[in-house]
Amino acid sequence: MSVRVLFFGFLAERAGAPEKRYEAVTDTNALEAMVAGEIEGLQEYSYIVSVNRQAIRGNTPLNDGDEVAFLPPFAGG
Amino acid sequence: MSVRVLFFGFLAERAGAPEKRYEAVTDTNALEAMVAGEIEGLQEYSYIVSVNRQAIRGNTPLNDGDEVAFLPPFAGG
Amino acid sequence: MSRERYLVQGAVTHAMIGETVGADATGDTAGAISVFAGQVRADVFDGRTVAAIEYSSYEAMLKEAVAGIREVIFNAFSDVKTVTIIHSTGVVKAGEISLLVVVTAGHRDQAMRACTHTVELVKEKLPVWKKEIFEDESHRWV
Amino acid sequence: MSRERYLVQGAVTHAMIGETVGADATGDTAGAISVFAGQVRADVFDGRTVAAIEYSSYEAMLKEAVAGIREVIFNAFSDVKTVTIIHSTGVVKAGEISLLVVVTAGHRDQAMRACTHTVELVKEKLPVWKKEIFEDESHRWV
């Protein structure tokens, strides 16, 4: 299984790409651990995670083809 | 002496003209009495009087060349 | 900033809204622009539908009233940079705009509150009268 | 009323404000039009002056967020007839507009309150990010 992961705002800059693909990741906790290995200091940043465009709270199982996003605080307007 | 008297809104319609000239009128009470003789039911209408574009309260002396106006409630916007 | 135009013959056009914002929101320190436009409604009164409103005003007093409102707003809202008030005179048809208020400020809170307050003062302070003209050509002063 | 355009590349122009009002304030039952425009300020941070803001967004989520805001407003304000939200994406220079909100309603009270509430929800709910670009070409995420 494979999930599409999008990074926005300063997290896109930190991740080095706006979009990546992760294989064999079964839930969002596992994904965050993998991403934390690539983005130094991720734990200190304020952000939310969405799965298929819905913000999640707590660990959420992932399915093949899901679209996960790492969203810094919104700053529109 | 002579004053210029302006009527606005429905009072212009009731007065039959937007502007009239009154002679030998020394204060606003005297003027209102004269106007009341021309506009039937004036006393029952809600309006304010201005002298030289300043709203007045109570009787006010008039001088030659003054501009008096009869103003129904404002209805802008 | 001084805006000399405060009366317009007939309706305020949609283009005039953009032009006024463009004229007022100059410079790069105004972060917020708040606009209110009042439009003539085809209200029904006593079975008759409003086709238009004919506005009249006491122009010399209106000029002073507009200046007075702007002064009140600038004194009350220190972040406000410009205040423009444009009111129609003459006939404005239902569905057309008869009042335009544009306020610019550094930040949105004062821009929006000052715009609301300006519109309230316009209703209260401007020597403007309106005559509703119904579709059957009868009329009513409101 | 459905407004399909909610993202615009670069700045919202002054003409677009008039056009949006013209498209929304149709018919003759809307008496009040309330508009808010947010403009990029040349703020100074740490001795550097903002020359532009580069906006980015999560477009698929943004579309849903705009629809959600409109639904909240229509539910909260029964007199509101239209709500349009247009946000810039890409680079908007200081002194240019990056956000346009237009609300039409029967009467002014709900038009103005709904416009204010829409702007608050835009700040809170739209998945949009901004990067301040300073005159020396350095940048800062805000």
Short mmCIF file of C-alpha atoms in Angstrom, two decimals:
data_model
loop_
_atom_site.label_atom_id
_atom_site.label_comp_id
_atom_site.label_asym_id
_atom_site.label_seq_id
_atom_site.Cartn_x
_atom_site.Cartn_y
_atom_site.Cartn_z
CA MET A 1 0.00 0.00 0.00
CA SER A 2 1.02 3.57 -0.70
CA VAL A 3 -0.15 6.99 0.50
CA ARG A 4 0.27 10.39 -1.05
CA VAL A 5 1.57 12.96 1.44
CA LEU A 6 1.29 16.69 0.87
CA PHE A 7 3.24 19.39 2.71
CA PHE A 8 2.10 23.01 2.86
CA GLY A 9 3.49 26.37 3.92
CA PHE A 10 6.84 26.24 5.67
CA LEU A 11 6.54 22.45 5.98
CA ALA A 12 6.80 22.17 2.17
CA GLU A 13 10.04 24.12 2.42
CA ARG A 14 11.31 21.94 5.30
CA ALA A 15 10.28 18.71 3.56
CA GLY A 16 12.13 19.77 0.42
CA ALA A 17 9.09 18.94 -1.75
CA PRO A 18 5.37 19.74 -1.68
CA GLU A 19 4.43 16.10 -2.21
CA LYS A 20 5.94 12.69 -1.39
CA ARG A 21 4.80 9.10 -1.49
CA TYR A 22 5.21 6.70 1.43
CA GLU A 23 4.89 2.91 1.17
CA ALA A 24 3.94 0.40 3.86
CA VAL A 25 2.63 2.89 6.38
CA THR A 26 -0.47 1.67 8.19
CA ASP A 27 -1.47 4.63 10.35
CA THR A 28 -0.81 8.34 10.85
CA ASN A 29 1.38 7.80 13.93
CA ALA A 30 3.71 5.64 11.88
CA LEU A 31 3.69 8.19 9.08
CA GLU A 32 4.48 11.08 11.44
CA ALA A 33 7.43 9.13 12.82
CA MET A 34 8.76 8.61 9.28
CA VAL A 35 8.26 12.28 8.39
CA ALA A 36 9.91 13.36 11.67
CA GLY A 37 12.98 11.47 10.53
CA GLU A 38 13.13 13.70 7.46
CA ILE A 39 12.08 17.07 8.89
CA GLU A 40 14.32 18.08 11.75
CA GLY A 41 12.40 19.50 14.71
CA LEU A 42 8.96 18.51 13.33
CA GLN A 43 7.69 17.84 16.85
CA GLU A 44 8.24 21.48 17.81
CA TYR A 45 6.15 22.89 14.99
CA SER A 46 2.46 23.64 15.22
CA TYR A 47 0.56 21.73 12.54
CA ILE A 48 -2.44 19.51 11.95
CA VAL A 49 -2.75 16.38 9.84
CA SER A 50 -5.59 15.70 7.44
CA VAL A 51 -6.59 12.44 5.80
CA ASN A 52 -8.52 12.80 2.57
CA ARG A 53 -9.02 16.50 3.32
CA GLN A 54 -10.52 15.94 6.79
CA ALA A 55 -8.51 17.10 9.79
CA ILE A 56 -7.89 14.20 12.19
CA ARG A 57 -7.36 14.01 15.93
CA GLY A 58 -5.29 11.12 17.24
CA ASN A 59 -3.98 8.13 15.40
CA THR A 60 -5.89 7.20 12.24
CA PRO A 61 -5.51 4.07 10.10
CA LEU A 62 -4.36 4.64 6.53
CA ASN A 63 -5.50 2.83 3.41
CA ASP A 64 -3.96 2.47 0.00
CA GLY A 65 -4.42 5.65 -2.02
CA ASP A 66 -5.18 7.93 0.93
CA GLU A 67 -4.18 11.57 0.68
CA VAL A 68 -2.52 12.80 3.87
CA ALA A 69 -1.50 16.42 4.39
CA PHE A 70 0.65 18.25 6.94
CA LEU A 71 -0.90 21.66 7.49
CA PRO A 72 0.75 24.54 9.38
CA PRO A 73 -1.63 27.05 11.00
CA PHE A 74 -3.85 28.64 8.34
CA ALA A 75 -2.89 32.18 7.37
CA GLY A 76 -5.39 33.31 4.77
CA GLY A 77 -6.64 36.81 4.18
CA MET B 1 -35.87 92.53 5.85
CA SER B 2 -36.35 89.32 3.95
CA VAL B 3 -35.48 85.64 4.56
CA ARG B 4 -35.12 82.79 2.14
CA VAL B 5 -37.10 79.72 3.22
CA LEU B 6 -36.41 76.25 1.83
CA PHE B 7 -38.75 73.27 2.05
CA PHE B 8 -37.54 69.70 1.67
CA GLY B 9 -39.04 66.25 1.22
CA PHE B 10 -42.80 66.07 1.59
CA LEU B 11 -42.85 69.64 2.97
CA ALA B 12 -41.70 70.91 -0.45
CA GLU B 13 -44.70 69.12 -1.93
CA ARG B 14 -47.06 70.52 0.73
CA ALA B 15 -45.64 74.04 0.41
CA GLY B 16 -46.15 73.94 -3.35
CA ALA B 17 -42.59 75.14 -3.96
CA PRO B 18 -39.10 74.19 -2.72
CA GLU B 19 -38.26 77.79 -1.92
CA LYS B 20 -40.13 80.92 -0.85
CA ARG B 21 -39.24 84.36 0.41
CA TYR B 22 -40.83 85.92 3.50
CA GLU B 23 -40.65 89.61 4.36
CA ALA B 24 -40.88 91.28 7.75
CA VAL B 25 -40.45 88.16 9.85
CA THR B 26 -38.32 88.73 12.93
CA ASP B 27 -38.00 85.28 14.45
CA THR B 28 -38.60 81.61 13.67
CA ASN B 29 -41.78 81.41 15.76
CA ALA B 30 -43.32 84.14 13.63
CA LEU B 31 -42.12 82.40 10.47
CA GLU B 32 -43.56 79.04 11.54
CA ALA B 33 -46.91 80.70 12.19
CA MET B 34 -46.90 82.16 8.68
CA VAL B 35 -45.89 78.85 7.11
CA ALA B 36 -48.55 77.02 9.15
CA GLY B 37 -51.10 79.29 7.50
CA GLU B 38 -49.99 77.93 4.13
CA ILE B 39 -49.36 74.27 4.92
CA GLU B 40 -52.42 72.66 6.39
CA GLY B 41 -51.65 70.42 9.37
CA LEU B 42 -47.99 71.57 9.67
CA GLN B 43 -48.16 71.25 13.45
CA GLU B 44 -48.81 67.51 13.17
CA TYR B 45 -45.76 66.80 11.04
CA SER B 46 -42.37 65.87 12.41
CA TYR B 47 -39.72 68.31 11.20
CA ILE B 48 -36.85 70.48 12.36
CA VAL B 49 -35.96 74.03 11.41
CA SER B 50 -32.48 75.19 10.49
CA VAL B 51 -31.15 78.72 10.23
CA ASN B 52 -28.14 79.12 7.98
CA ARG B 53 -27.75 75.32 7.87
CA GLN B 54 -27.66 74.89 11.66
CA ALA B 55 -30.57 73.08 13.28
CA ILE B 56 -32.17 75.26 15.95
CA ARG B 57 -34.05 74.50 19.17
CA GLY B 58 -36.60 77.04 20.33
CA ASN B 59 -37.33 80.47 18.96
CA THR B 60 -34.46 82.11 17.10
CA PRO B 61 -34.20 85.71 15.85
CA LEU B 62 -33.93 86.15 12.09
CA ASN B 63 -31.82 88.66 10.20
CA ASP B 64 -32.03 89.96 6.69
CA GLY B 65 -30.67 87.41 4.22
CA ASP B 66 -30.94 84.41 6.55
CA GLU B 67 -31.56 81.00 5.00
CA VAL B 68 -34.21 79.06 6.92
CA ALA B 69 -35.12 75.48 6.07
CA PHE B 70 -37.96 73.15 7.07
CA LEU B 71 -36.53 69.64 7.24
CA PRO B 72 -38.59 66.46 7.58
CA PRO B 73 -36.82 63.51 9.24
CA PHE B 74 -33.71 62.57 7.26
CA ALA B 75 -34.07 59.45 5.12
CA GLY B 76 -30.74 58.93 3.42
CA GLY B 77 -29.15 55.65 2.44
CA MET C 1 -7.61 62.16 2.61
CA SER C 2 -10.26 64.43 1.16
CA ARG C 3 -12.90 63.06 -1.17
CA GLU C 4 -14.71 65.86 -2.90
CA ARG C 5 -17.41 63.84 -4.62
CA TYR C 6 -20.24 63.01 -2.22
CA LEU C 7 -23.28 63.43 -4.48
CA VAL C 8 -23.86 61.59 -7.72
CA GLN C 9 -26.74 62.12 -10.14
CA GLY C 10 -28.70 58.86 -10.41
CA ALA C 11 -27.37 55.45 -9.41
CA VAL C 12 -23.89 54.62 -8.11
CA THR C 13 -22.52 52.22 -10.72
CA HIS C 14 -20.66 48.99 -10.00
CA ALA C 15 -17.62 50.43 -11.78
CA MET C 16 -17.69 53.41 -9.40
CA ILE C 17 -17.22 51.00 -6.47
CA GLY C 18 -13.98 49.62 -7.90
CA GLU C 19 -12.81 53.11 -8.89
CA THR C 20 -13.43 54.51 -5.41
CA VAL C 21 -11.58 51.63 -3.76
CA GLY C 22 -8.75 52.18 -6.23
CA ALA C 23 -8.61 55.89 -5.45
CA ASP C 24 -8.72 55.40 -1.67
CA ALA C 25 -6.65 52.28 -1.06
CA THR C 26 -3.46 53.80 -2.35
CA GLY C 27 -0.14 53.34 -0.67
CA ASP C 28 0.89 50.15 1.02
CA THR C 29 -0.05 50.75 4.63
CA ALA C 30 -3.82 50.18 4.30
CA GLY C 31 -4.43 46.49 4.98
CA ALA C 32 -8.21 46.58 5.06
CA ILE C 33 -10.94 48.06 2.89
CA SER C 34 -14.54 47.92 4.06
CA VAL C 35 -17.32 48.88 1.68
CA PHE C 36 -21.05 49.25 2.13
CA ALA C 37 -23.49 49.83 -0.71
CA GLY C 38 -27.19 50.45 -0.21
CA GLN C 39 -29.45 49.37 -3.02
CA VAL C 40 -33.06 50.27 -3.77
CA ARG C 41 -35.39 47.36 -3.00
CA ALA C 42 -38.62 46.66 -4.87
CA ASP C 43 -40.54 46.64 -1.59
CA VAL C 44 -44.30 46.22 -1.67
CA PHE C 45 -46.41 48.76 0.25
CA ASP C 46 -50.15 48.57 0.30
CA GLY C 47 -50.17 46.32 -2.76
CA ARG C 48 -47.94 48.65 -4.77
CA THR C 49 -44.37 47.73 -5.75
CA VAL C 50 -41.53 50.27 -5.55
CA ALA C 51 -40.11 50.94 -9.03
CA ALA C 52 -37.64 53.64 -8.00
CA ILE C 53 -36.71 56.11 -5.29
CA GLU C 54 -36.26 59.79 -6.01
CA TYR C 55 -33.70 61.32 -3.66
CA SER C 56 -33.42 65.00 -2.87
CA SER C 57 -31.05 66.75 -0.52
CA TYR C 58 -30.15 70.06 1.06
CA GLU C 59 -26.82 70.28 -0.73
CA ALA C 60 -25.12 73.05 1.27
CA MET C 61 -25.98 71.32 4.54
CA LEU C 62 -25.10 67.91 3.11
CA LYS C 63 -21.57 69.03 2.36
CA GLU C 64 -21.10 70.09 5.98
CA ALA C 65 -22.73 66.88 7.25
CA VAL C 66 -20.38 64.69 5.20
CA ALA C 67 -17.39 66.64 6.54
CA GLY C 68 -18.77 66.26 10.07
CA ILE C 69 -19.21 62.50 9.75
CA ARG C 70 -15.69 62.08 8.39
CA GLU C 71 -14.32 64.07 11.31
CA VAL C 72 -16.22 61.92 13.84
CA ILE C 73 -14.87 58.74 12.25
CA PHE C 74 -11.27 59.91 12.06
CA ASN C 75 -11.43 60.97 15.71
CA ALA C 76 -13.00 57.69 16.84
CA PHE C 77 -10.85 55.29 14.82
CA SER C 78 -7.15 56.15 14.82
CA ASP C 79 -6.29 53.35 12.38
CA VAL C 80 -8.67 54.67 9.67
CA LYS C 81 -6.95 56.29 6.68
CA THR C 82 -9.79 57.29 4.33
CA VAL C 83 -13.57 57.64 4.52
CA THR C 84 -15.62 58.25 1.37
CA ILE C 85 -19.38 58.78 1.32
CA ILE C 86 -21.22 59.02 -2.01
CA HIS C 87 -25.00 59.42 -2.08
CA SER C 88 -27.31 59.51 -5.08
CA THR C 89 -29.55 62.40 -5.90
CA GLY C 90 -32.46 62.12 -8.32
CA VAL C 91 -34.05 58.89 -9.48
CA VAL C 92 -32.52 55.49 -8.63
CA LYS C 93 -34.37 52.43 -9.88
CA ALA C 94 -35.04 49.29 -7.85
CA GLY C 95 -31.96 47.06 -8.06
CA GLU C 96 -29.63 50.06 -8.35
CA ILE C 97 -27.25 51.46 -5.72
CA SER C 98 -27.96 54.79 -4.00
CA LEU C 99 -25.29 54.90 -1.29
CA LEU C 100 -21.62 53.97 -1.26
CA VAL C 101 -19.38 54.08 1.80
CA VAL C 102 -15.70 53.11 1.53
CA VAL C 103 -13.39 53.02 4.55
CA THR C 104 -9.74 52.05 4.47
CA ALA C 105 -7.65 51.32 7.54
CA GLY C 106 -4.48 49.60 8.59
CA HIS C 107 -6.35 46.60 9.95
CA ARG C 108 -9.74 44.99 9.43
CA ASP C 109 -11.30 45.50 12.85
CA GLN C 110 -11.35 49.31 12.64
CA ALA C 111 -12.11 49.29 8.90
CA MET C 112 -15.28 47.25 9.46
CA ARG C 113 -16.43 48.98 12.63
CA ALA C 114 -15.79 52.43 11.13
CA CYS C 115 -17.71 51.49 7.98
CA THR C 116 -20.71 50.34 10.03
CA HIS C 117 -20.58 53.50 12.14
CA THR C 118 -20.31 55.70 9.03
CA VAL C 119 -23.42 54.09 7.53
CA GLU C 120 -25.32 54.68 10.78
CA LEU C 121 -24.26 58.35 10.77
CA VAL C 122 -25.26 58.67 7.11
CA LYS C 123 -28.78 57.53 7.97
CA GLU C 124 -28.93 59.86 10.97
CA LYS C 125 -27.10 62.99 9.84
CA LEU C 126 -27.39 63.46 6.07
CA PRO C 127 -30.14 65.88 4.99
CA VAL C 128 -31.50 63.55 2.33
CA TRP C 129 -35.13 62.68 1.63
CA LYS C 130 -36.67 59.98 -0.45
CA LYS C 131 -39.85 59.56 -2.38
CA GLU C 132 -40.80 56.02 -3.29
CA ILE C 133 -42.22 55.87 -6.79
CA PHE C 134 -44.44 52.86 -7.34
CA GLU C 135 -44.96 50.92 -10.56
CA ASP C 136 -48.40 52.58 -10.97
CA GLU C 137 -46.66 56.00 -10.79
CA SER C 138 -48.18 56.88 -7.43
CA HIS C 139 -45.67 57.90 -4.77
CA ARG C 140 -45.01 57.99 -1.05
CA TRP C 141 -42.55 60.02 1.05
CA VAL C 142 -40.58 57.84 3.44
CA MET D 1 -26.43 31.60 -5.31
CA SER D 2 -23.32 29.67 -6.19
CA ARG D 3 -20.05 31.47 -6.92
CA GLU D 4 -17.61 29.13 -8.56
CA ARG D 5 -14.58 31.37 -8.57
CA TYR D 6 -12.87 31.39 -5.18
CA LEU D 7 -9.19 31.42 -6.19
CA VAL D 8 -7.55 34.01 -8.40
CA GLN D 9 -3.97 34.00 -9.63
CA GLY D 10 -2.19 37.11 -8.30
CA ALA D 11 -3.97 40.19 -6.99
CA VAL D 12 -7.72 40.83 -6.87
CA THR D 13 -8.16 43.89 -9.09
CA HIS D 14 -10.32 46.90 -8.28
CA ALA D 15 -12.41 46.15 -11.36
CA MET D 16 -13.08 42.65 -10.00
CA ILE D 17 -14.70 44.23 -6.93
CA GLY D 18 -17.24 46.10 -9.03
CA GLU D 19 -17.80 43.07 -11.25
CA THR D 20 -18.43 40.77 -8.29
CA VAL D 21 -20.89 43.21 -6.73
CA GLY D 22 -22.60 43.48 -10.12
CA ALA D 23 -22.83 39.70 -10.45
CA ASP D 24 -24.12 39.17 -6.90
CA ALA D 25 -26.43 42.13 -6.30
CA THR D 26 -28.85 41.16 -9.00
CA GLY D 27 -32.57 41.34 -8.61
CA ASP D 28 -34.30 44.01 -6.64
CA THR D 29 -34.73 42.44 -3.20
CA ALA D 30 -31.14 42.89 -1.97
CA GLY D 31 -31.00 46.24 -0.20
CA ALA D 32 -27.52 45.93 1.23
CA ILE D 33 -24.11 44.94 -0.08
CA SER D 34 -21.20 44.58 2.31
CA VAL D 35 -17.69 44.14 0.94
CA PHE D 36 -14.38 43.47 2.61
CA ALA D 37 -11.04 43.54 0.83
CA GLY D 38 -7.77 42.61 2.46
CA GLN D 39 -4.68 44.27 1.07
CA VAL D 40 -0.99 43.41 1.48
CA ARG D 41 0.74 45.90 3.77
CA ALA D 42 4.39 46.90 3.48
CA ASP D 43 4.98 45.95 7.11
CA VAL D 44 8.46 46.16 8.52
CA PHE D 45 9.84 43.12 10.34
CA ASP D 46 13.31 43.08 11.82
CA GLY D 47 14.34 46.06 9.69
CA ARG D 48 13.11 44.45 6.45
CA THR D 49 10.10 45.79 4.52
CA VAL D 50 7.53 43.42 3.00
CA ALA D 51 7.52 43.76 -0.80
CA ALA D 52 4.97 41.02 -1.50
CA ILE D 53 3.24 37.98 -0.08
CA GLU D 54 3.28 34.64 -1.85
CA TYR D 55 0.10 32.70 -1.08
CA SER D 56 -0.27 28.96 -1.46
CA SER D 57 -3.27 26.78 -0.69
CA TYR D 58 -4.53 23.21 -0.48
CA GLU D 59 -6.95 23.65 -3.34
CA ALA D 60 -9.13 20.56 -2.91
CA MET D 61 -9.61 21.32 0.78
CA LEU D 62 -10.08 25.03 0.08
CA LYS D 63 -13.02 24.34 -2.18
CA GLU D 64 -14.72 22.39 0.60
CA ALA D 65 -13.82 25.06 3.18
CA VAL D 66 -15.38 27.83 1.07
CA ALA D 67 -18.55 25.78 0.67
CA GLY D 68 -18.58 25.13 4.42
CA ILE D 69 -18.23 28.82 5.27
CA ARG D 70 -21.03 29.77 2.89
CA GLU D 71 -23.27 27.14 4.48
CA VAL D 72 -22.53 28.46 7.99
CA ILE D 73 -23.36 32.02 6.91
CA PHE D 74 -26.58 31.11 5.11
CA ASN D 75 -27.70 29.14 8.16
CA ALA D 76 -26.82 31.92 10.60
CA PHE D 77 -28.21 34.88 8.64
CA SER D 78 -31.58 34.24 7.06
CA ASP D 79 -31.64 37.62 5.30
CA VAL D 80 -28.38 36.92 3.40
CA LYS D 81 -28.79 36.23 -0.32
CA THR D 82 -25.25 35.74 -1.64
CA VAL D 83 -21.77 35.16 -0.19
CA THR D 84 -18.69 35.29 -2.40
CA ILE D 85 -15.14 34.60 -1.22
CA ILE D 86 -12.21 35.15 -3.58
CA HIS D 87 -8.65 34.57 -2.36
CA SER D 88 -5.41 35.15 -4.21
CA THR D 89 -2.88 32.45 -4.88
CA GLY D 90 0.70 33.20 -5.92
CA VAL D 91 2.42 36.55 -5.51
CA VAL D 92 0.53 39.68 -4.42
CA LYS D 93 2.56 42.85 -4.06
CA ALA D 94 2.29 45.34 -1.18
CA GLY D 95 -0.62 47.69 -1.90
CA GLU D 96 -2.53 44.99 -3.82
CA ILE D 97 -5.63 43.09 -2.71
CA SER D 98 -5.43 39.39 -1.78
CA LEU D 99 -8.90 38.70 -0.36
CA LEU D 100 -12.37 39.78 -1.44
CA VAL D 101 -15.57 38.99 0.45
CA VAL D 102 -18.93 40.19 -0.89
CA VAL D 103 -22.18 39.61 1.00
CA THR D 104 -25.61 40.75 -0.17
CA ALA D 105 -28.71 40.76 2.02
CA GLY D 106 -32.13 42.30 2.23
CA HIS D 107 -31.03 44.75 4.92
CA ARG D 108 -27.78 46.27 6.12
CA ASP D 109 -27.54 44.80 9.61
CA GLN D 110 -27.25 41.19 8.45
CA ALA D 111 -25.16 42.13 5.39
CA MET D 112 -22.53 43.79 7.57
CA ARG D 113 -22.54 41.23 10.38
CA ALA D 114 -22.40 38.33 7.91
CA CYS D 115 -19.50 39.96 6.04
CA THR D 116 -17.53 40.38 9.27
CA HIS D 117 -18.26 36.79 10.28
CA THR D 118 -17.27 35.50 6.82
CA VAL D 119 -13.92 37.29 7.04
CA GLU D 120 -13.32 35.76 10.49
CA LEU D 121 -14.11 32.29 9.13
CA VAL D 122 -11.83 32.88 6.13
CA LYS D 123 -8.91 33.56 8.49
CA GLU D 124 -9.77 30.53 10.62
CA LYS D 125 -10.90 27.90 8.11
CA LEU D 126 -9.24 28.42 4.72
CA PRO D 127 -6.18 26.21 4.13
CA VAL D 128 -4.04 29.08 2.86
CA TRP D 129 -0.46 29.92 3.79
CA LYS D 130 1.59 32.98 3.22
CA LYS D 131 5.24 33.72 2.78
CA GLU D 132 6.29 37.33 3.24
CA ILE D 133 8.89 38.31 0.67
CA PHE D 134 11.02 41.24 1.78
CA GLU D 135 12.58 43.91 -0.39
CA ASP D 136 16.00 42.26 0.06
CA GLU D 137 14.49 38.99 -1.31
CA SER D 138 14.71 37.20 2.01
CA HIS D 139 11.45 35.63 3.20
CA ARG D 140 9.48 34.62 6.26
CA TRP D 141 6.52 32.24 6.71
CA VAL D 142 3.70 33.83 8.69
#
